[in-house]
Coordinates of C-alpha atoms and ligand atoms in Angstrom, one line a residue:
X1 CA 96.8 85.0 133.6
X2 CA 94.0 86.3 131.4
X3 CA 93.2 89.7 130.2
X4 CA 90.2 91.5 131.7
X5 CA 87.9 92.4 128.8
X6 CA 86.1 95.7 128.6
X7 CA 85.9 98.4 131.3
X8 CA 82.5 97.2 132.4
X9 CA 83.2 93.5 132.0
X10 CA 81.1 93.3 128.8
X11 CA 82.7 91.9 125.6
X12 CA 82.0 93.6 122.3
X13 CA 79.7 92.3 119.6
X14 CA 82.5 91.6 117.2
X15 CA 84.3 89.6 119.9
X16 CA 81.2 87.5 120.5
X17 CA 80.8 86.8 116.8
X18 CA 84.5 85.8 116.4
X19 CA 84.3 83.5 119.4
X20 CA 81.1 81.9 118.2
X21 CA 82.5 81.3 114.7
X22 CA 86.0 80.2 115.8
X23 CA 85.1 78.3 118.9
X24 CA 88.0 80.1 120.7
X25 CA 87.8 82.0 123.9
X26 CA 90.0 84.9 123.3
X27 CA 90.3 86.0 127.0
X28 CA 92.5 82.9 127.3
X29 CA 95.2 84.8 125.4
X30 CA 97.8 86.3 127.8
X31 CA 99.6 88.3 125.1
X32 CA 102.9 86.4 125.1
X33 CA 103.5 87.3 121.5
X34 CA 104.6 83.7 120.5
X35 CA 102.1 83.6 117.6
X36 CA 103.5 86.9 116.2
X37 CA 107.1 85.9 116.8
X38 CA 106.8 82.7 114.7
X39 CA 104.5 83.9 112.0
X40 CA 106.3 83.6 108.6
X41 CA 104.1 86.5 107.3
X42 CA 104.4 88.9 110.2
X43 CA 106.5 91.4 108.2
X44 CA 103.7 91.8 105.7
X45 CA 101.0 92.3 108.3
X46 CA 99.7 95.7 109.4
X47 CA 98.8 94.3 112.8
X48 CA 100.3 91.2 114.3
X49 CA 98.0 88.3 115.5
X50 CA 98.5 89.0 119.2
X51 CA 97.6 92.6 118.7
X52 CA 94.6 91.7 116.7
X53 CA 93.4 89.6 119.5
X54 CA 94.0 92.4 122.0
X55 CA 92.1 94.8 119.7
X56 CA 89.2 92.4 119.7
X57 CA 89.2 92.0 123.4
X58 CA 89.2 95.8 123.9
X59 CA 86.8 96.7 121.1
X60 CA 89.4 98.7 119.2
X61 CA 87.7 99.9 116.0
X62 CA 89.0 98.9 112.5
X63 CA 89.8 95.2 113.1
X64 CA 87.8 94.1 110.0
X65 CA 89.7 96.6 107.8
X66 CA 93.1 95.2 108.7
X67 CA 95.1 93.7 105.8
X68 CA 96.5 91.1 108.2
X69 CA 93.3 89.1 107.9
X70 CA 94.1 88.5 104.2
X71 CA 97.8 88.1 104.7
X72 CA 97.4 85.1 107.0
X73 CA 97.6 81.9 105.0
X74 CA 96.4 79.7 107.8
X75 CA 99.7 77.8 108.1
X76 CA 98.8 76.8 111.6
X77 CA 102.3 77.5 113.1
X78 CA 100.9 79.9 115.6
X79 CA 98.2 77.4 116.7
X80 CA 100.9 74.8 117.2
X81 CA 103.0 77.1 119.4
X82 CA 100.4 79.0 121.4
X83 CA 100.9 78.1 125.1
X84 CA 97.2 78.7 125.7
X85 CA 96.1 76.4 123.0
X86 CA 94.4 79.1 121.0
X87 CA 93.7 78.3 117.4
X88 CA 94.6 81.7 115.9
X89 CA 94.0 80.6 112.3
X90 CA 90.4 79.9 113.2
X91 CA 90.2 83.4 114.6
X92 CA 91.6 84.8 111.4
X93 CA 89.1 82.8 109.3
X94 CA 86.2 84.0 111.5
X95 CA 87.3 87.5 110.9
X96 CA 87.5 87.0 107.2
X97 CA 84.0 85.5 107.1
X98 CA 82.6 88.4 109.1
X99 CA 84.5 90.9 106.9
X100 CA 83.0 89.3 103.8
X101 CA 79.5 89.3 105.3
X102 CA 79.9 92.9 106.3
X103 CA 81.2 94.1 102.9
X104 CA 78.4 92.3 101.1
X105 CA 80.6 92.0 98.0
X106 CA 79.6 88.4 97.2
X107 CA 79.4 87.4 93.6
X108 CA 76.2 85.4 93.0
X109 CA 76.9 82.5 90.6
X110 CA 73.8 83.4 88.6
X111 CA 75.4 86.7 87.7
X112 CA 78.5 85.1 86.2
X113 CA 78.2 85.3 82.4
X114 CA 77.8 81.8 80.8
X115 CA 80.9 82.4 78.6
X116 CA 83.0 83.1 81.7
X117 CA 81.7 80.0 83.4
X118 CA 83.3 77.9 80.7
X119 CA 86.7 79.5 81.2
X120 CA 86.8 80.0 84.9
X121 CA 88.8 77.4 86.8
X122 CA 86.7 75.4 89.3
X123 CA 88.4 77.0 92.2
X124 CA 86.9 80.4 91.2
X125 CA 83.4 78.9 91.4
X126 CA 84.1 77.3 94.7
X127 CA 85.4 80.6 96.1
X128 CA 82.3 82.3 94.8
X129 CA 80.0 79.8 96.5
X130 CA 82.1 80.0 99.7
X131 CA 81.7 83.8 99.8
X132 CA 77.9 83.4 99.5
X133 CA 77.8 81.1 102.4
X134 CA 80.5 83.0 104.4
Ligands
SF4_201 S1 100.6 82.7 121.3 FE1 98.6 82.4 122.1 S2 98.6 83.3 124.2 FE2 100.4 84.1 123.1 S3 99.7 86.0 122.2 FE3 99.4 84.5 120.6 S4 97.3 83.8 120.9 FE4 97.9 84.9 122.8
SF4_202 S1 98.3 80.8 110.6 FE1 98.4 83.0 109.9 S2 98.9 84.2 111.8 FE2 99.3 82.0 112.2 S3 101.5 81.8 111.8 FE3 100.4 81.2 109.9 S4 100.2 83.1 108.7 FE4 100.8 83.7 110.8

């Protein structure tokens, strides 16, 4: 069983972007809730992974503002258990990338003070570069 998307059969722009970035076809999700049931961080999420997918499928506003995107640690448990073979962590990562692009709060390396560059751990620089490419 798959969920019909959109009243007129048209998927939303955000859904298309997420599918393009993640390589997942979200209409394959049949909302069994297995991903949410096994997620070790479910209690800290403002919306569970299965609901997030449903919101994407039905163009529910506010998906990119959800804290759940940043609570997910990409542990892969949900992907291992999904009976439809959906890679939910990839979906979460796609949403984070789109959220970062939308916010436009990247930190260009050129704007980091030289003194700070000496003290910053390498991972901070990597994260900065990743945001610029995200
Ligand atoms: S486990 Fe898979 S099919 Fe079930 S709700 Fe989650 S993503 Fe959808
Ligand atoms: S990858 Fe994210 S959503 Fe999936 S089980 Fe782990 S923390 Fe939960």
